[in-house]
mmCIF file of C-alpha atoms in Angstrom:
data_model
loop_
_atom_site.group_PDB
_atom_site.id
_atom_site.type_symbol
_atom_site.label_atom_id
_atom_site.label_comp_id
_atom_site.label_asym_id
_atom_site.label_seq_id
_atom_site.Cartn_x
_atom_site.Cartn_y
_atom_site.Cartn_z
ATOM 1 C CA MET A 20 -5.455 105.854 75.635
ATOM 2 C CA ILE A 21 -2.430 106.870 73.557
ATOM 3 C CA ILE A 22 -1.483 110.145 75.182
ATOM 4 C CA LYS A 23 -1.329 110.751 78.890
ATOM 5 C CA LYS A 24 -2.330 114.136 80.228
ATOM 6 C CA ASN A 25 0.694 115.239 82.234
ATOM 7 C CA HIS A 26 3.092 118.102 82.598
ATOM 8 C CA TYR A 27 5.555 116.625 80.102
ATOM 9 C CA LEU A 28 2.949 116.636 77.372
ATOM 10 C CA PHE A 29 1.574 120.053 78.294
ATOM 11 C CA PHE A 30 4.892 121.884 78.272
ATOM 12 C CA GLY A 31 6.076 119.891 75.260
ATOM 13 C CA PHE A 32 3.102 121.000 73.202
ATOM 14 C CA ILE A 33 3.477 124.604 74.356
ATOM 15 C CA ILE A 34 7.160 124.787 73.416
ATOM 16 C CA THR A 35 6.695 122.888 70.153
ATOM 17 C CA ALA A 36 3.699 124.992 69.115
ATOM 18 C CA LEU A 37 5.663 128.171 69.792
ATOM 19 C CA VAL A 38 8.709 127.112 67.787
ATOM 20 C CA LEU A 39 6.703 125.633 64.920
ATOM 21 C CA SER A 40 4.543 128.758 64.769
ATOM 22 C CA ILE A 41 7.689 130.818 64.360
ATOM 23 C CA ALA A 42 8.845 128.428 61.619
ATOM 24 C CA ILE A 43 5.546 128.734 59.726
ATOM 25 C CA ILE A 44 5.516 132.515 60.079
ATOM 26 C CA GLY A 45 9.088 132.600 58.795
ATOM 27 C CA PHE A 46 8.002 131.166 55.453
ATOM 28 C CA PHE A 47 5.823 134.227 54.829
ATOM 29 C CA TRP A 48 7.182 137.066 56.965
ATOM 30 C CA THR A 49 10.301 138.137 58.860
ATOM 31 C CA PRO A 50 10.878 141.357 60.829
ATOM 32 C CA ASN A 51 13.531 142.420 58.304
ATOM 33 C CA ASN A 52 14.982 141.031 55.117
ATOM 34 C CA PRO A 53 17.179 138.194 56.434
ATOM 35 C CA ASN A 54 19.682 138.632 53.594
ATOM 36 C CA ALA A 55 19.819 142.449 53.542
ATOM 37 C CA ILE A 56 23.383 143.630 54.220
ATOM 38 C CA ASP A 57 23.902 146.850 56.184
ATOM 39 C CA SER A 58 27.631 147.392 56.762
ATOM 40 C CA SER A 59 26.949 150.449 58.913
ATOM 41 C CA ASN A 60 25.172 148.267 61.506
ATOM 42 C CA ARG A 61 27.664 145.426 61.874
ATOM 43 C CA PHE A 62 27.385 143.691 65.270
ATOM 44 C CA ALA A 63 24.697 146.052 66.467
ATOM 45 C CA SER A 64 23.490 145.182 69.948
ATOM 46 C CA PRO A 65 19.881 144.078 70.470
ATOM 47 C CA SER A 66 17.549 147.029 69.958
ATOM 48 C CA THR A 67 14.003 147.861 68.969
ATOM 49 C CA LYS A 68 14.821 147.611 65.269
ATOM 50 C CA TYR A 69 16.989 144.508 65.694
ATOM 51 C CA PRO A 70 15.680 142.598 68.766
ATOM 52 C CA LEU A 71 18.524 140.058 68.582
ATOM 53 C CA GLY A 72 21.137 142.404 67.143
ATOM 54 C CA THR A 73 22.931 142.060 63.815
ATOM 55 C CA ASP A 74 25.682 139.819 62.482
ATOM 56 C CA ASN A 75 29.032 140.574 60.862
ATOM 57 C CA PHE A 76 27.272 141.717 57.675
ATOM 58 C CA GLY A 77 24.725 143.874 59.459
ATOM 59 C CA ARG A 78 21.901 141.406 58.824
ATOM 60 C CA CYS A 79 19.038 141.075 61.308
ATOM 61 C CA ILE A 80 19.764 138.027 63.447
ATOM 62 C CA LEU A 81 16.133 137.610 64.495
ATOM 63 C CA SER A 82 15.046 137.427 60.857
ATOM 64 C CA ARG A 83 17.774 134.924 60.074
ATOM 65 C CA VAL A 84 16.884 132.795 63.115
ATOM 66 C CA VAL A 85 13.207 132.785 62.110
ATOM 67 C CA GLU A 86 14.180 131.781 58.567
ATOM 68 C CA GLY A 87 16.678 129.255 59.938
ATOM 69 C CA ILE A 88 14.091 127.554 62.150
ATOM 70 C CA GLY A 89 11.853 127.098 59.126
ATOM 71 C CA ALA A 90 14.695 125.664 57.047
ATOM 72 C CA THR A 91 15.750 123.236 59.765
ATOM 73 C CA VAL A 92 12.174 122.094 60.440
ATOM 74 C CA LEU A 93 11.589 121.629 56.699
ATOM 75 C CA VAL A 94 14.646 119.389 56.380
ATOM 76 C CA ALA A 95 13.651 117.393 59.471
ATOM 77 C CA VAL A 96 10.055 116.897 58.285
ATOM 78 C CA PHE A 97 10.998 115.687 54.815
ATOM 79 C CA THR A 98 13.704 113.484 56.295
ATOM 80 C CA LEU A 99 11.041 111.804 58.426
ATOM 81 C CA ILE A 100 8.683 111.481 55.455
ATOM 82 C CA ILE A 101 11.326 109.531 53.543
ATOM 83 C CA GLY A 102 12.744 107.566 56.460
ATOM 84 C CA PHE A 103 9.468 106.720 58.186
ATOM 85 C CA GLY A 104 7.484 106.220 54.973
ATOM 86 C CA VAL A 105 9.862 103.637 53.522
ATOM 87 C CA GLY A 106 10.707 102.189 56.935
ATOM 88 C CA LEU A 107 6.998 101.681 57.702
ATOM 89 C CA ILE A 108 6.499 99.663 54.507
ATOM 90 C CA ILE A 109 9.613 97.548 55.053
ATOM 91 C CA GLY A 110 8.937 97.011 58.763
ATOM 92 C CA THR A 111 5.294 96.105 58.147
ATOM 93 C CA LEU A 112 6.059 93.467 55.534
ATOM 94 C CA THR A 113 9.080 91.947 57.261
ATOM 95 C CA GLY A 114 7.447 92.012 60.686
ATOM 96 C CA TYR A 115 4.304 90.254 59.494
ATOM 97 C CA TYR A 116 5.669 87.754 56.981
ATOM 98 C CA GLY A 117 9.222 87.160 58.255
ATOM 99 C CA GLY A 118 11.238 84.637 56.245
ATOM 100 C CA TRP A 119 14.280 85.204 54.069
ATOM 101 C CA VAL A 120 13.152 88.673 52.981
ATOM 102 C CA ASP A 121 13.093 89.691 56.634
ATOM 103 C CA GLU A 122 16.596 88.359 57.176
ATOM 104 C CA LEU A 123 17.951 90.030 54.039
ATOM 105 C CA LEU A 124 16.476 93.462 54.720
ATOM 106 C CA MET A 125 17.242 93.481 58.445
ATOM 107 C CA ARG A 126 20.848 92.375 57.956
ATOM 108 C CA SER A 127 21.247 95.044 55.260
ATOM 109 C CA GLY A 128 19.901 97.560 57.735
ATOM 110 C CA ASP A 129 22.363 96.333 60.362
ATOM 111 C CA VAL A 130 25.232 97.026 57.955
ATOM 112 C CA VAL A 131 24.025 100.592 57.391
ATOM 113 C CA MET A 132 23.465 101.203 61.116
ATOM 114 C CA ALA A 133 26.940 99.864 61.939
ATOM 115 C CA PHE A 134 28.467 103.037 60.501
ATOM 116 C CA PRO A 135 28.036 106.526 61.991
ATOM 117 C CA SER A 136 25.125 108.176 60.189
ATOM 118 C CA ILE A 137 26.924 111.503 59.834
ATOM 119 C CA LEU A 138 29.873 109.742 58.193
ATOM 120 C CA LEU A 139 27.630 108.020 55.655
ATOM 121 C CA ALA A 140 25.831 111.303 55.006
ATOM 122 C CA LEU A 141 29.178 112.973 54.350
ATOM 123 C CA VAL A 142 30.069 110.253 51.847
ATOM 124 C CA PHE A 143 26.719 110.641 50.092
ATOM 125 C CA ILE A 144 26.972 114.420 49.916
ATOM 126 C CA SER A 145 30.567 114.269 48.699
ATOM 127 C CA ILE A 146 29.236 112.293 45.721
ATOM 128 C CA THR A 147 26.006 114.186 45.021
ATOM 129 C CA GLY A 148 27.070 117.672 46.137
ATOM 130 C CA THR A 149 26.024 120.015 48.916
ATOM 131 C CA GLY A 150 22.601 121.594 49.377
ATOM 132 C CA ARG A 151 19.362 121.286 51.277
ATOM 133 C CA TYR A 152 17.756 118.657 49.056
ATOM 134 C CA ASN A 153 20.787 116.385 49.002
ATOM 135 C CA VAL A 154 20.872 116.511 52.805
ATOM 136 C CA ILE A 155 17.189 115.545 52.930
ATOM 137 C CA ILE A 156 17.757 112.556 50.656
ATOM 138 C CA ALA A 157 20.903 111.453 52.492
ATOM 139 C CA LEU A 158 19.382 111.684 55.969
ATOM 140 C CA GLY A 159 16.061 110.197 54.825
ATOM 141 C CA VAL A 160 17.777 107.115 53.405
ATOM 142 C CA LEU A 161 19.937 106.724 56.510
ATOM 143 C CA PHE A 162 16.873 106.891 58.772
ATOM 144 C CA ILE A 163 15.101 104.040 56.967
ATOM 145 C CA PRO A 164 16.806 101.109 58.787
ATOM 146 C CA SER A 165 16.096 102.433 62.285
ATOM 147 C CA PHE A 166 12.427 103.123 61.520
ATOM 148 C CA ALA A 167 12.055 99.768 59.779
ATOM 149 C CA ARG A 168 13.505 97.966 62.779
ATOM 150 C CA VAL A 169 11.130 99.644 65.238
ATOM 151 C CA VAL A 170 8.074 98.950 63.051
ATOM 152 C CA ARG A 171 9.152 95.363 62.533
ATOM 153 C CA GLY A 172 9.621 94.826 66.263
ATOM 154 C CA GLU A 173 6.118 96.085 67.013
ATOM 155 C CA PHE A 174 4.554 93.940 64.287
ATOM 156 C CA VAL A 175 6.396 90.850 65.524
ATOM 157 C CA ARG A 176 5.158 91.541 69.067
ATOM 158 C CA ILE A 177 1.554 92.338 68.194
ATOM 159 C CA ARG A 178 1.019 89.597 65.602
ATOM 160 C CA GLU A 179 1.329 86.972 68.342
ATOM 161 C CA LEU A 180 -1.395 88.477 70.538
ATOM 162 C CA ASP A 181 -4.739 86.735 70.944
ATOM 163 C CA PHE A 182 -6.888 89.295 69.099
ATOM 164 C CA VAL A 183 -4.719 88.929 65.975
ATOM 165 C CA HIS A 184 -5.076 85.141 66.048
ATOM 166 C CA SER A 185 -8.826 85.600 66.493
ATOM 167 C CA ALA A 186 -8.952 87.855 63.437
ATOM 168 C CA LYS A 187 -7.139 85.208 61.387
ATOM 169 C CA ILE A 188 -9.561 82.508 62.535
ATOM 170 C CA MET A 189 -12.479 84.742 61.536
ATOM 171 C CA GLY A 190 -11.067 84.958 58.008
ATOM 172 C CA ALA A 191 -9.436 88.393 57.998
ATOM 173 C CA GLY A 192 -6.872 88.757 55.223
ATOM 174 C CA PRO A 193 -3.235 89.796 55.733
ATOM 175 C CA LEU A 194 -3.804 93.370 54.552
ATOM 176 C CA ARG A 195 -6.719 93.897 56.933
ATOM 177 C CA ILE A 196 -4.809 92.375 59.823
ATOM 178 C CA MET A 197 -1.789 94.586 59.171
ATOM 179 C CA LEU A 198 -3.679 97.850 58.681
ATOM 180 C CA VAL A 199 -6.700 97.409 60.969
ATOM 181 C CA HIS A 200 -5.535 95.171 63.790
ATOM 182 C CA ILE A 201 -1.763 95.566 64.148
ATOM 183 C CA LEU A 202 -0.837 99.052 62.934
ATOM 184 C CA PRO A 203 -3.265 101.005 65.189
ATOM 185 C CA ASN A 204 -1.915 99.173 68.230
ATOM 186 C CA ALA A 205 1.643 100.082 67.230
ATOM 187 C CA ILE A 206 0.884 103.821 67.030
ATOM 188 C CA PRO A 207 2.003 104.748 70.597
ATOM 189 C CA VAL A 208 5.505 103.359 70.064
ATOM 190 C CA LEU A 209 5.716 104.808 66.552
ATOM 191 C CA LEU A 210 4.667 108.261 67.759
ATOM 192 C CA ARG A 211 7.339 108.272 70.433
ATOM 193 C CA PHE A 212 9.956 107.114 67.953
ATOM 194 C CA LEU A 213 8.833 109.766 65.469
ATOM 195 C CA ALA A 214 9.429 112.455 68.082
ATOM 196 C CA ILE A 215 12.884 111.053 68.787
ATOM 197 C CA GLY A 216 13.529 110.778 65.046
ATOM 198 C CA PHE A 217 12.571 114.414 64.558
ATOM 199 C CA ASN A 218 15.117 115.460 67.171
ATOM 200 C CA ASN A 219 17.774 113.308 65.519
ATOM 201 C CA ALA A 220 16.947 114.867 62.148
ATOM 202 C CA VAL A 221 17.250 118.385 63.604
ATOM 203 C CA LEU A 222 20.632 117.575 65.119
ATOM 204 C CA ALA A 223 21.812 115.876 61.920
ATOM 205 C CA GLU A 224 20.764 118.829 59.765
ATOM 206 C CA ALA A 225 22.427 121.258 62.175
ATOM 207 C CA SER A 226 25.611 119.195 62.053
ATOM 208 C CA MET A 227 25.664 119.035 58.266
ATOM 209 C CA SER A 228 24.963 122.754 57.882
ATOM 210 C CA TYR A 229 27.538 123.544 60.549
ATOM 211 C CA LEU A 230 30.097 121.717 58.420
ATOM 212 C CA GLY A 231 29.010 123.707 55.384
ATOM 213 C CA LEU A 232 27.322 120.795 53.592
ATOM 214 C CA GLY A 233 23.668 121.631 54.199
ATOM 215 C CA VAL A 234 21.823 124.884 53.553
ATOM 216 C CA GLN A 235 24.100 127.160 51.567
ATOM 217 C CA PRO A 236 24.630 130.934 51.919
ATOM 218 C CA PRO A 237 22.964 133.363 51.771
ATOM 219 C CA ASP A 238 20.085 131.197 53.083
ATOM 220 C CA SER A 239 20.192 130.337 56.756
ATOM 221 C CA SER A 240 19.521 127.330 58.944
ATOM 222 C CA LEU A 241 20.208 126.841 62.628
ATOM 223 C CA GLY A 242 23.368 124.860 61.953
ATOM 224 C CA ARG A 243 24.586 127.430 59.439
ATOM 225 C CA LEU A 244 23.966 130.228 61.966
ATOM 226 C CA LEU A 245 26.001 128.405 64.605
ATOM 227 C CA SER A 246 28.851 127.975 62.154
ATOM 228 C CA ASP A 247 28.773 131.617 61.055
ATOM 229 C CA SER A 248 28.623 132.896 64.640
ATOM 230 C CA GLN A 249 31.480 130.809 66.035
ATOM 231 C CA PRO A 250 34.270 133.328 65.259
ATOM 232 C CA PHE A 251 32.304 136.044 67.058
ATOM 233 C CA LEU A 252 31.328 134.094 70.164
ATOM 234 C CA PHE A 253 32.919 136.612 72.541
ATOM 235 C CA THR A 254 32.486 139.826 70.564
ATOM 236 C CA ALA A 255 28.802 139.226 69.723
ATOM 237 C CA PRO A 256 27.518 136.412 71.995
ATOM 238 C CA TRP A 257 23.876 137.102 71.113
ATOM 239 C CA TYR A 258 24.611 135.796 67.604
ATOM 240 C CA ALA A 259 25.416 132.218 68.650
ATOM 241 C CA LEU A 260 23.090 132.265 71.651
ATOM 242 C CA SER A 261 19.980 132.920 69.570
ATOM 243 C CA ALA A 262 20.597 129.968 67.230
ATOM 244 C CA GLY A 263 21.612 127.692 70.096
ATOM 245 C CA VAL A 264 18.492 128.491 72.119
ATOM 246 C CA ALA A 265 16.303 127.837 69.066
ATOM 247 C CA ILE A 266 17.830 124.349 68.632
ATOM 248 C CA VAL A 267 17.455 123.576 72.344
ATOM 249 C CA LEU A 268 13.799 124.628 72.410
ATOM 250 C CA LEU A 269 13.003 122.685 69.245
ATOM 251 C CA ILE A 270 14.520 119.504 70.639
ATOM 252 C CA LEU A 271 13.177 120.033 74.161
ATOM 253 C CA GLY A 272 9.585 120.361 72.954
ATOM 254 C CA PHE A 273 9.573 117.067 71.071
ATOM 255 C CA SER A 274 11.476 115.332 73.878
ATOM 256 C CA LEU A 275 8.797 116.329 76.382
ATOM 257 C CA ILE A 276 6.051 115.196 74.013
ATOM 258 C CA SER A 277 7.699 111.795 73.642
ATOM 259 C CA GLU A 278 7.782 111.487 77.432
ATOM 260 C CA GLY A 279 4.032 112.135 77.582
ATOM 261 C CA ILE A 280 3.145 109.300 75.221
ATOM 262 C CA VAL A 281 2.016 106.179 77.030
ATOM 263 C CA LEU A 282 3.506 102.975 75.675
ATOM 264 C CA PRO A 283 1.402 99.809 75.606
ATOM 265 C CA ARG A 284 1.838 97.308 78.397
ATOM 266 C CA SER A 285 3.688 94.134 77.658
ATOM 267 C CA GLU A 286 1.385 91.180 77.532
#
């Protein structure tokens, strides 16, 4: 059984479903135009029209938070698609076959992981330019070594188990062994690491946007909202609080889900 029914999983799914539902809704509808400027309503307190108040340009903070959640989730998802997709291929091949290719790719990954990921992302973006898509590519590439290492470790562990040796004796080919016998048994660990990777991607995107290198104005993301709200932390605390709570809930939901995933016993 991959997933254990417990309170971690229950509350994790509830929180994650709520935040992701808001993100999906934000792609199609927001309470107000998130980019509409109304100078007469600058720093308006939370009200019926503006449930989370307005910012320094009179824009609806709730609408910008809803849009920002969607932008941040989009970056995190595509970062995982790149990082996990390529890392799964590399980890599968190196973990099953080993040899000099394994040594070359893993040592190359060690070099990349030896540097702070944010620093490498900054170098990449300084070369390619700012923007959402450049952040996705930069973070996706930087996530490859960590995913590849986890996949490789699971394949190395599982390939030595008795049922894999039995499959080889019965004539199963390498592709069948990798996809039918090893990969399904690695899913619990990979699911937990995906949840952790999603949280790391959210934090990385928020950091990049906070520094002004991610989503560019007038579009919003959670990191961009935190950056824009910093000068007004004491005059309009609801501005920063709304974006901060959204990040906390997004990360908390996936953290609880990862805690509810049962890892396989060591044999």
